[in-house]
């Protein structure tokens, strides 16, 4: 057996199939010839690096997100040790999964549950990224980490109109797993939960589909569940990422250097009410044309909106309450955020028969206080979109910088 087969999910599957079928020799011959055949390189995103993958990475099609709470009850030093062990185990597992390998630690005697739950055997990583963030609650008295809490990790304020479910909000640690294969993204979240049993419990989770943002100029702009192109004026270039997304040397906490702050908002969208609205009204809500994505002031999708333009009757062509006018950098002192949203559906609401669906809005930034919070204060007060949406879940997480080859997530946070 080649090394490739010893470590790849595909190898494990092939071996398993051979054992079950009882035709090991034939299958292994087939394996041998398969291994020798030229194969297409699987789509993989490097796990290690100065910055975590899954932030600036070209956005994948599927999301599995989960927030976990630690269940430790020792002294701060003992709890830190438990957290450190968890993060070491999780890092090794996440690294392996991103490389298309099974979760390490298989007990070959078969006297323990399999190290890997198995549903992704035979699947390629499909650009899997696994990104970690730490919530404000991790800096309470349990771990003795209060002095390491960054000022930018200030609790989010209450916003007008939100109706947050605390059971679907917050959490000590959050994991964002993105892949072009939904099984692979889910597998990552599930296996981290399993490995953490006894130290963490999952607090809330969300699956997302049909990315509703583009984080690279090479990607076509996708659509949200209201049928509009979403991500047209997202951040797409490295220089703007450096300025608005990644934490620089000026941070108050060294462990956050090259990290970023993630704000997650689960936003319910009233799809049935929206679908009854006239096309011109829908377009006025966003300030863009539905089919082309162009601003209401004309041109094509990527043309600059003209916020000063007026209709013949003197009213602004992009209405004062249009989502795009309110959120645009031109009208917010230049402020930008990196949007990495996904559409979601949780089925239907039994009491009304309406779809329970919306946008799982994820955004990354250098400092949420002057970025997400400033924008959301304005949007929550004036956005025409508010008639159709409600924020129902929320989380804020400090995502540290990336890991080197022999490092684990959060190593510099936990260094004494
Ligand atoms: C606080 C930040 C934002 C929230 C919350 C938010 C929710 C939200 N947005 C859409 C759909 C669209 N948003 C668009 C643009 C846009 N949105 C934000 C911020 C938030 N959106 C920004 C910063 C921008 C860019 C503004 C600009 O510079 O022009 C658009 C237009 C197309 C685009 O540029 O992406 C759409 C469509 C929904 C449906 C939603 C909540 C459910
Ligand atoms: Fe938006």
Short mmCIF file of N, CA and C in Angstrom, two decimals, residues 263-400:
data_model
loop_
_atom_site.label_atom_id
_atom_site.label_comp_id
_atom_site.label_asym_id
_atom_site.label_seq_id
_atom_site.Cartn_x
_atom_site.Cartn_y
_atom_site.Cartn_z
N UNK A 263 -18.16 38.85 12.72
CA UNK A 263 -19.52 39.07 13.23
C UNK A 263 -20.44 38.15 12.45
N UNK A 264 -21.22 37.34 13.16
CA UNK A 264 -22.19 36.45 12.52
C UNK A 264 -23.58 36.94 12.91
N UNK A 265 -24.45 37.12 11.93
CA UNK A 265 -25.83 37.52 12.22
C UNK A 265 -26.76 36.61 11.42
N UNK A 266 -27.62 35.92 12.14
CA UNK A 266 -28.62 35.12 11.44
C UNK A 266 -29.81 36.06 11.17
N UNK A 267 -30.09 36.28 9.89
CA UNK A 267 -31.11 37.28 9.54
C UNK A 267 -32.26 36.59 8.81
N UNK A 268 -33.40 36.56 9.47
CA UNK A 268 -34.58 35.94 8.83
C UNK A 268 -35.10 36.86 7.75
N UNK A 269 -35.48 36.31 6.63
CA UNK A 269 -36.02 37.11 5.53
C UNK A 269 -37.46 36.68 5.28
N UNK A 270 -38.38 37.67 5.25
CA UNK A 270 -39.80 37.35 5.02
C UNK A 270 -40.03 37.21 3.52
N UNK A 271 -39.77 36.02 3.08
CA UNK A 271 -39.76 35.75 1.64
C UNK A 271 -41.14 35.93 1.01
N UNK A 272 -42.19 35.47 1.70
CA UNK A 272 -43.54 35.55 1.11
C UNK A 272 -43.96 37.00 0.93
N UNK A 273 -43.69 37.86 1.92
CA UNK A 273 -44.05 39.28 1.80
C UNK A 273 -43.24 39.93 0.67
N UNK A 274 -41.97 39.59 0.60
CA UNK A 274 -41.10 40.14 -0.45
C UNK A 274 -41.60 39.75 -1.85
N UNK A 275 -42.01 38.50 -1.98
CA UNK A 275 -42.44 38.00 -3.29
C UNK A 275 -43.71 38.69 -3.78
N UNK A 276 -44.43 39.34 -2.86
CA UNK A 276 -45.66 40.05 -3.27
C UNK A 276 -45.35 41.50 -3.64
N UNK A 277 -44.13 41.93 -3.40
CA UNK A 277 -43.79 43.34 -3.64
C UNK A 277 -43.48 43.58 -5.12
N UNK A 278 -43.84 44.77 -5.62
CA UNK A 278 -43.59 45.10 -7.03
C UNK A 278 -42.10 45.18 -7.30
N UNK A 279 -41.73 44.90 -8.54
CA UNK A 279 -40.32 44.93 -8.93
C UNK A 279 -39.67 46.28 -8.61
N UNK A 280 -40.37 47.39 -8.95
CA UNK A 280 -39.74 48.71 -8.72
C UNK A 280 -39.51 48.93 -7.22
N UNK A 281 -40.45 48.46 -6.39
CA UNK A 281 -40.26 48.62 -4.94
C UNK A 281 -39.06 47.79 -4.48
N UNK A 282 -38.98 46.56 -4.96
CA UNK A 282 -37.84 45.71 -4.57
C UNK A 282 -36.53 46.40 -4.94
N UNK A 283 -36.51 46.98 -6.13
CA UNK A 283 -35.26 47.62 -6.59
C UNK A 283 -34.94 48.86 -5.77
N UNK A 284 -36.00 49.58 -5.36
CA UNK A 284 -35.76 50.76 -4.52
C UNK A 284 -35.23 50.38 -3.14
N UNK A 285 -35.62 49.21 -2.66
CA UNK A 285 -35.14 48.76 -1.34
C UNK A 285 -33.61 48.61 -1.37
N UNK A 286 -33.08 48.04 -2.44
CA UNK A 286 -31.62 47.85 -2.49
C UNK A 286 -30.89 49.01 -3.16
N UNK A 287 -31.60 49.70 -4.10
CA UNK A 287 -30.92 50.76 -4.87
C UNK A 287 -30.24 50.19 -6.10
N UNK A 288 -30.63 48.98 -6.47
CA UNK A 288 -30.04 48.31 -7.63
C UNK A 288 -31.11 47.63 -8.48
N UNK A 289 -30.76 47.40 -9.75
CA UNK A 289 -31.66 46.65 -10.63
C UNK A 289 -31.56 45.17 -10.29
N UNK A 290 -32.73 44.52 -10.30
CA UNK A 290 -32.75 43.12 -9.86
C UNK A 290 -32.01 42.21 -10.84
N UNK A 291 -32.26 42.36 -12.12
CA UNK A 291 -31.74 41.37 -13.05
C UNK A 291 -30.26 41.56 -13.36
N UNK A 292 -29.84 42.81 -13.52
CA UNK A 292 -28.44 43.05 -13.90
C UNK A 292 -27.54 43.33 -12.70
N UNK A 293 -28.12 43.77 -11.61
CA UNK A 293 -27.32 44.16 -10.44
C UNK A 293 -26.76 45.57 -10.56
N UNK A 294 -27.08 46.27 -11.64
CA UNK A 294 -26.55 47.63 -11.84
C UNK A 294 -27.20 48.60 -10.85
N UNK A 295 -26.47 49.65 -10.47
CA UNK A 295 -27.10 50.65 -9.60
C UNK A 295 -28.28 51.33 -10.32
N UNK A 296 -29.23 51.85 -9.55
CA UNK A 296 -30.39 52.48 -10.19
C UNK A 296 -30.00 53.70 -11.02
N UNK A 297 -28.82 54.20 -10.80
CA UNK A 297 -28.35 55.35 -11.59
C UNK A 297 -27.76 54.91 -12.93
N UNK A 298 -27.85 53.62 -13.24
CA UNK A 298 -27.52 53.17 -14.59
C UNK A 298 -26.16 52.51 -14.74
N UNK A 299 -25.90 52.08 -15.99
CA UNK A 299 -24.65 51.38 -16.30
C UNK A 299 -24.81 49.89 -16.07
N UNK A 300 -23.71 49.24 -15.75
CA UNK A 300 -23.78 47.80 -15.50
C UNK A 300 -23.37 47.51 -14.05
N UNK A 301 -23.35 46.21 -13.72
CA UNK A 301 -23.24 45.81 -12.30
C UNK A 301 -22.12 46.54 -11.53
N UNK A 302 -20.95 46.60 -12.14
CA UNK A 302 -19.80 47.10 -11.36
C UNK A 302 -19.58 48.60 -11.53
N UNK A 303 -20.50 49.28 -12.20
CA UNK A 303 -20.36 50.74 -12.34
C UNK A 303 -20.65 51.43 -11.02
N UNK A 304 -19.99 52.56 -10.86
CA UNK A 304 -20.10 53.31 -9.61
C UNK A 304 -21.50 53.91 -9.47
N UNK A 305 -22.14 53.74 -8.32
CA UNK A 305 -23.43 54.40 -8.14
C UNK A 305 -23.26 55.91 -8.02
N UNK A 306 -24.22 56.65 -8.53
CA UNK A 306 -24.17 58.12 -8.40
C UNK A 306 -25.21 58.52 -7.35
N UNK A 307 -24.73 58.75 -6.14
CA UNK A 307 -25.64 59.03 -5.04
C UNK A 307 -26.28 60.41 -5.12
N UNK A 308 -25.71 61.28 -6.00
CA UNK A 308 -26.26 62.65 -6.11
C UNK A 308 -27.35 62.74 -7.18
N UNK A 309 -27.49 61.67 -7.99
CA UNK A 309 -28.42 61.73 -9.13
C UNK A 309 -29.87 61.88 -8.66
N UNK A 310 -30.64 62.66 -9.44
CA UNK A 310 -32.05 62.92 -9.07
C UNK A 310 -32.97 62.46 -10.20
N UNK A 311 -34.19 62.04 -9.82
CA UNK A 311 -35.24 61.74 -10.79
C UNK A 311 -35.79 63.08 -11.30
N UNK A 312 -36.56 63.05 -12.42
CA UNK A 312 -37.14 64.31 -12.94
C UNK A 312 -37.96 65.05 -11.88
N UNK A 313 -38.57 64.33 -10.94
CA UNK A 313 -39.38 65.02 -9.91
C UNK A 313 -38.52 65.54 -8.74
N UNK A 314 -37.21 65.39 -8.85
CA UNK A 314 -36.31 65.93 -7.81
C UNK A 314 -35.95 64.93 -6.72
N UNK A 315 -36.61 63.78 -6.68
CA UNK A 315 -36.28 62.78 -5.64
C UNK A 315 -34.98 62.06 -6.01
N UNK A 316 -34.23 61.58 -5.01
CA UNK A 316 -32.97 60.89 -5.32
C UNK A 316 -33.22 59.59 -6.08
N UNK A 317 -32.42 59.33 -7.12
CA UNK A 317 -32.62 58.12 -7.93
C UNK A 317 -32.36 56.88 -7.10
N UNK A 318 -31.35 56.94 -6.25
CA UNK A 318 -31.14 55.85 -5.26
C UNK A 318 -31.79 56.37 -3.97
N UNK A 319 -32.95 55.82 -3.60
CA UNK A 319 -33.71 56.40 -2.50
C UNK A 319 -32.92 56.55 -1.20
N UNK A 320 -33.35 57.47 -0.35
CA UNK A 320 -32.61 57.74 0.89
C UNK A 320 -32.53 56.50 1.80
N UNK A 321 -33.55 55.64 1.73
CA UNK A 321 -33.55 54.45 2.60
C UNK A 321 -33.00 53.22 1.90
N UNK A 322 -32.45 53.38 0.70
CA UNK A 322 -31.95 52.19 -0.03
C UNK A 322 -30.78 51.57 0.72
N UNK A 323 -30.81 50.26 0.83
CA UNK A 323 -29.78 49.53 1.57
C UNK A 323 -28.38 49.91 1.08
N UNK A 324 -28.23 49.94 -0.22
CA UNK A 324 -26.90 50.21 -0.78
C UNK A 324 -26.41 51.62 -0.46
N UNK A 325 -27.32 52.61 -0.50
CA UNK A 325 -26.90 53.98 -0.16
C UNK A 325 -26.43 54.05 1.29
N UNK A 326 -27.19 53.41 2.18
CA UNK A 326 -26.86 53.49 3.61
C UNK A 326 -25.56 52.76 3.95
N UNK A 327 -25.29 51.66 3.22
CA UNK A 327 -24.12 50.83 3.57
C UNK A 327 -22.85 51.21 2.81
N UNK A 328 -23.00 52.02 1.76
CA UNK A 328 -21.85 52.31 0.89
C UNK A 328 -20.73 53.06 1.61
N UNK A 329 -19.50 52.74 1.26
CA UNK A 329 -18.34 53.37 1.90
C UNK A 329 -18.34 54.89 1.70
N UNK A 330 -18.87 55.34 0.55
CA UNK A 330 -18.91 56.78 0.25
C UNK A 330 -19.73 57.53 1.30
N UNK A 331 -20.67 56.81 1.93
CA UNK A 331 -21.57 57.47 2.88
C UNK A 331 -21.27 57.06 4.32
N UNK A 332 -20.10 56.42 4.53
CA UNK A 332 -19.73 55.96 5.86
C UNK A 332 -18.25 56.21 6.17
N UNK A 333 -17.76 57.33 5.74
CA UNK A 333 -16.38 57.69 6.04
C UNK A 333 -15.38 56.68 5.51
N UNK A 334 -15.73 56.00 4.42
CA UNK A 334 -14.78 55.07 3.80
C UNK A 334 -14.82 53.66 4.38
N UNK A 335 -15.60 53.45 5.44
CA UNK A 335 -15.60 52.14 6.13
C UNK A 335 -16.06 51.01 5.21
N UNK A 336 -15.32 49.88 5.28
CA UNK A 336 -15.70 48.69 4.52
C UNK A 336 -15.61 47.46 5.44
N UNK A 337 -16.34 46.43 5.06
CA UNK A 337 -16.24 45.13 5.75
C UNK A 337 -16.14 44.05 4.67
N UNK A 338 -15.59 42.89 5.06
CA UNK A 338 -15.56 41.77 4.12
C UNK A 338 -16.78 40.89 4.42
N UNK A 339 -17.71 40.84 3.46
CA UNK A 339 -18.91 40.03 3.65
C UNK A 339 -18.65 38.62 3.13
N UNK A 340 -19.11 37.62 3.92
CA UNK A 340 -18.92 36.21 3.55
C UNK A 340 -20.20 35.45 3.88
N UNK A 341 -21.32 36.00 3.40
CA UNK A 341 -22.63 35.49 3.81
C UNK A 341 -23.04 34.24 3.03
N UNK A 342 -23.98 33.50 3.61
CA UNK A 342 -24.59 32.33 2.96
C UNK A 342 -26.10 32.40 3.13
N UNK A 343 -26.82 31.91 2.13
CA UNK A 343 -28.26 31.72 2.28
C UNK A 343 -28.48 30.53 3.21
N UNK A 344 -29.61 30.55 3.91
CA UNK A 344 -29.93 29.37 4.72
C UNK A 344 -31.43 29.12 4.67
N UNK A 345 -31.81 27.89 4.92
CA UNK A 345 -33.20 27.59 5.23
C UNK A 345 -33.24 26.54 6.30
N UNK A 346 -34.14 26.77 7.27
CA UNK A 346 -34.34 25.81 8.36
C UNK A 346 -35.71 25.16 8.22
N UNK A 347 -36.20 25.04 6.99
CA UNK A 347 -37.52 24.42 6.79
C UNK A 347 -38.61 25.48 6.81
N UNK A 348 -39.69 25.20 7.54
CA UNK A 348 -40.79 26.17 7.57
C UNK A 348 -41.23 26.47 9.00
N UNK A 349 -41.96 27.58 9.12
CA UNK A 349 -42.47 27.95 10.44
C UNK A 349 -43.85 27.33 10.57
N UNK A 350 -43.98 26.37 11.49
CA UNK A 350 -45.21 25.57 11.55
C UNK A 350 -46.44 26.45 11.79
N UNK A 351 -46.30 27.49 12.63
CA UNK A 351 -47.49 28.28 13.00
C UNK A 351 -48.03 29.11 11.84
N UNK A 352 -47.16 29.48 10.88
CA UNK A 352 -47.63 30.36 9.80
C UNK A 352 -47.55 29.70 8.43
N UNK A 353 -46.83 28.61 8.34
CA UNK A 353 -46.66 27.96 7.03
C UNK A 353 -45.66 28.68 6.15
N UNK A 354 -44.98 29.70 6.71
CA UNK A 354 -43.99 30.45 5.92
C UNK A 354 -42.65 29.74 5.94
N UNK A 355 -41.86 30.04 4.94
CA UNK A 355 -40.50 29.50 4.91
C UNK A 355 -39.67 30.12 6.01
N UNK A 356 -38.91 29.28 6.72
CA UNK A 356 -37.98 29.79 7.72
C UNK A 356 -36.62 29.89 7.02
N UNK A 357 -36.34 31.03 6.48
CA UNK A 357 -35.15 31.14 5.62
C UNK A 357 -34.58 32.55 5.71
N UNK A 358 -33.36 32.71 5.24
CA UNK A 358 -32.77 34.04 5.28
C UNK A 358 -31.31 34.05 4.89
N UNK A 359 -30.62 34.98 5.51
CA UNK A 359 -29.21 35.17 5.19
C UNK A 359 -28.40 34.93 6.45
N UNK A 360 -27.42 34.04 6.37
CA UNK A 360 -26.48 33.90 7.48
C UNK A 360 -25.34 34.84 7.15
N UNK A 361 -25.42 36.03 7.74
CA UNK A 361 -24.52 37.12 7.38
C UNK A 361 -23.23 36.99 8.20
N UNK A 362 -22.14 36.69 7.53
CA UNK A 362 -20.83 36.63 8.19
C UNK A 362 -20.00 37.77 7.63
N UNK A 363 -19.36 38.54 8.51
CA UNK A 363 -18.47 39.57 7.97
C UNK A 363 -17.21 39.66 8.84
N UNK A 364 -16.11 39.95 8.18
CA UNK A 364 -14.80 40.03 8.84
C UNK A 364 -14.30 41.47 8.77
N UNK A 365 -13.59 41.85 9.81
CA UNK A 365 -13.10 43.22 9.89
C UNK A 365 -12.00 43.35 10.93
N UNK A 366 -11.36 44.50 10.90
CA UNK A 366 -10.27 44.84 11.82
C UNK A 366 -10.79 45.24 13.19
N UNK A 367 -11.90 45.93 13.20
CA UNK A 367 -12.45 46.41 14.47
C UNK A 367 -13.98 46.58 14.33
N UNK A 368 -14.74 45.64 14.90
CA UNK A 368 -16.20 45.69 14.74
C UNK A 368 -16.83 46.98 15.24
N UNK A 369 -16.19 47.63 16.23
CA UNK A 369 -16.81 48.84 16.80
C UNK A 369 -16.98 49.93 15.76
N UNK A 370 -15.96 50.10 14.93
CA UNK A 370 -16.04 51.18 13.93
C UNK A 370 -16.50 50.66 12.57
N UNK A 371 -16.70 49.34 12.45
CA UNK A 371 -17.10 48.79 11.15
C UNK A 371 -18.53 48.21 11.25
N UNK A 372 -18.68 46.94 11.64
CA UNK A 372 -20.03 46.38 11.65
C UNK A 372 -20.99 47.22 12.51
N UNK A 373 -20.57 47.55 13.72
CA UNK A 373 -21.48 48.22 14.65
C UNK A 373 -21.93 49.57 14.09
N UNK A 374 -20.99 50.31 13.53
CA UNK A 374 -21.34 51.63 12.97
C UNK A 374 -22.33 51.46 11.81
N UNK A 375 -22.06 50.49 10.94
CA UNK A 375 -22.96 50.28 9.80
C UNK A 375 -24.33 49.80 10.26
N UNK A 376 -24.33 48.84 11.17
CA UNK A 376 -25.60 48.23 11.59
C UNK A 376 -26.46 49.22 12.39
N UNK A 377 -25.83 50.12 13.11
CA UNK A 377 -26.60 51.16 13.84
C UNK A 377 -27.43 51.95 12.83
N UNK A 378 -26.76 52.29 11.74
CA UNK A 378 -27.43 53.10 10.72
C UNK A 378 -28.49 52.28 9.99
N UNK A 379 -28.11 51.06 9.59
CA UNK A 379 -29.06 50.21 8.85
C UNK A 379 -30.28 49.89 9.72
N UNK A 380 -30.05 49.58 10.98
CA UNK A 380 -31.18 49.17 11.83
C UNK A 380 -32.17 50.33 12.02
N UNK A 381 -31.70 51.54 11.86
CA UNK A 381 -32.59 52.70 12.04
C UNK A 381 -33.28 53.13 10.76
N UNK A 382 -32.60 52.98 9.61
CA UNK A 382 -33.12 53.63 8.39
C UNK A 382 -33.32 52.74 7.18
N UNK A 383 -32.87 51.48 7.22
CA UNK A 383 -32.84 50.66 6.01
C UNK A 383 -34.25 50.26 5.56
N UNK A 384 -34.59 50.49 4.31
CA UNK A 384 -35.89 50.07 3.77
C UNK A 384 -36.04 48.56 3.82
N UNK A 385 -34.92 47.86 3.88
CA UNK A 385 -34.93 46.39 3.94
C UNK A 385 -35.53 45.87 5.25
N UNK A 386 -35.55 46.73 6.29
CA UNK A 386 -36.00 46.27 7.61
C UNK A 386 -37.44 45.77 7.61
N UNK A 387 -38.25 46.25 6.65
CA UNK A 387 -39.62 45.78 6.57
C UNK A 387 -39.67 44.26 6.30
N UNK A 388 -38.60 43.73 5.74
CA UNK A 388 -38.62 42.34 5.28
C UNK A 388 -37.67 41.43 6.05
N UNK A 389 -36.91 41.95 6.97
CA UNK A 389 -35.90 41.11 7.64
C UNK A 389 -35.95 41.30 9.17
N UNK A 390 -35.48 40.30 9.90
CA UNK A 390 -35.27 40.42 11.35
C UNK A 390 -33.99 39.67 11.71
N UNK A 391 -33.15 40.32 12.49
CA UNK A 391 -31.93 39.64 12.98
C UNK A 391 -32.36 38.75 14.15
N UNK A 392 -32.11 37.45 14.03
CA UNK A 392 -32.58 36.51 15.07
C UNK A 392 -31.44 35.78 15.80
N UNK A 393 -30.23 35.89 15.30
CA UNK A 393 -29.08 35.26 15.97
C UNK A 393 -27.85 36.14 15.79
N UNK A 394 -26.91 36.01 16.72
CA UNK A 394 -25.75 36.91 16.67
C UNK A 394 -24.53 36.30 17.35
N UNK A 395 -23.38 36.59 16.83
CA UNK A 395 -22.14 36.16 17.48
C UNK A 395 -21.00 37.06 17.07
N UNK A 396 -20.07 37.23 17.98
CA UNK A 396 -18.86 38.03 17.71
C UNK A 396 -17.67 37.19 18.14
N UNK A 397 -16.66 37.08 17.29
CA UNK A 397 -15.53 36.19 17.59
C UNK A 397 -14.22 36.81 17.14
N UNK A 398 -13.21 36.67 17.99
CA UNK A 398 -11.86 37.11 17.63
C UNK A 398 -11.14 35.93 16.98
N UNK A 399 -10.83 36.06 15.71
CA UNK A 399 -10.17 34.97 14.98
C UNK A 399 -8.67 35.29 14.95
N UNK A 400 -7.85 34.48 15.63
CA UNK A 400 -6.41 34.81 15.69
C UNK A 400 -5.75 34.66 14.34
#
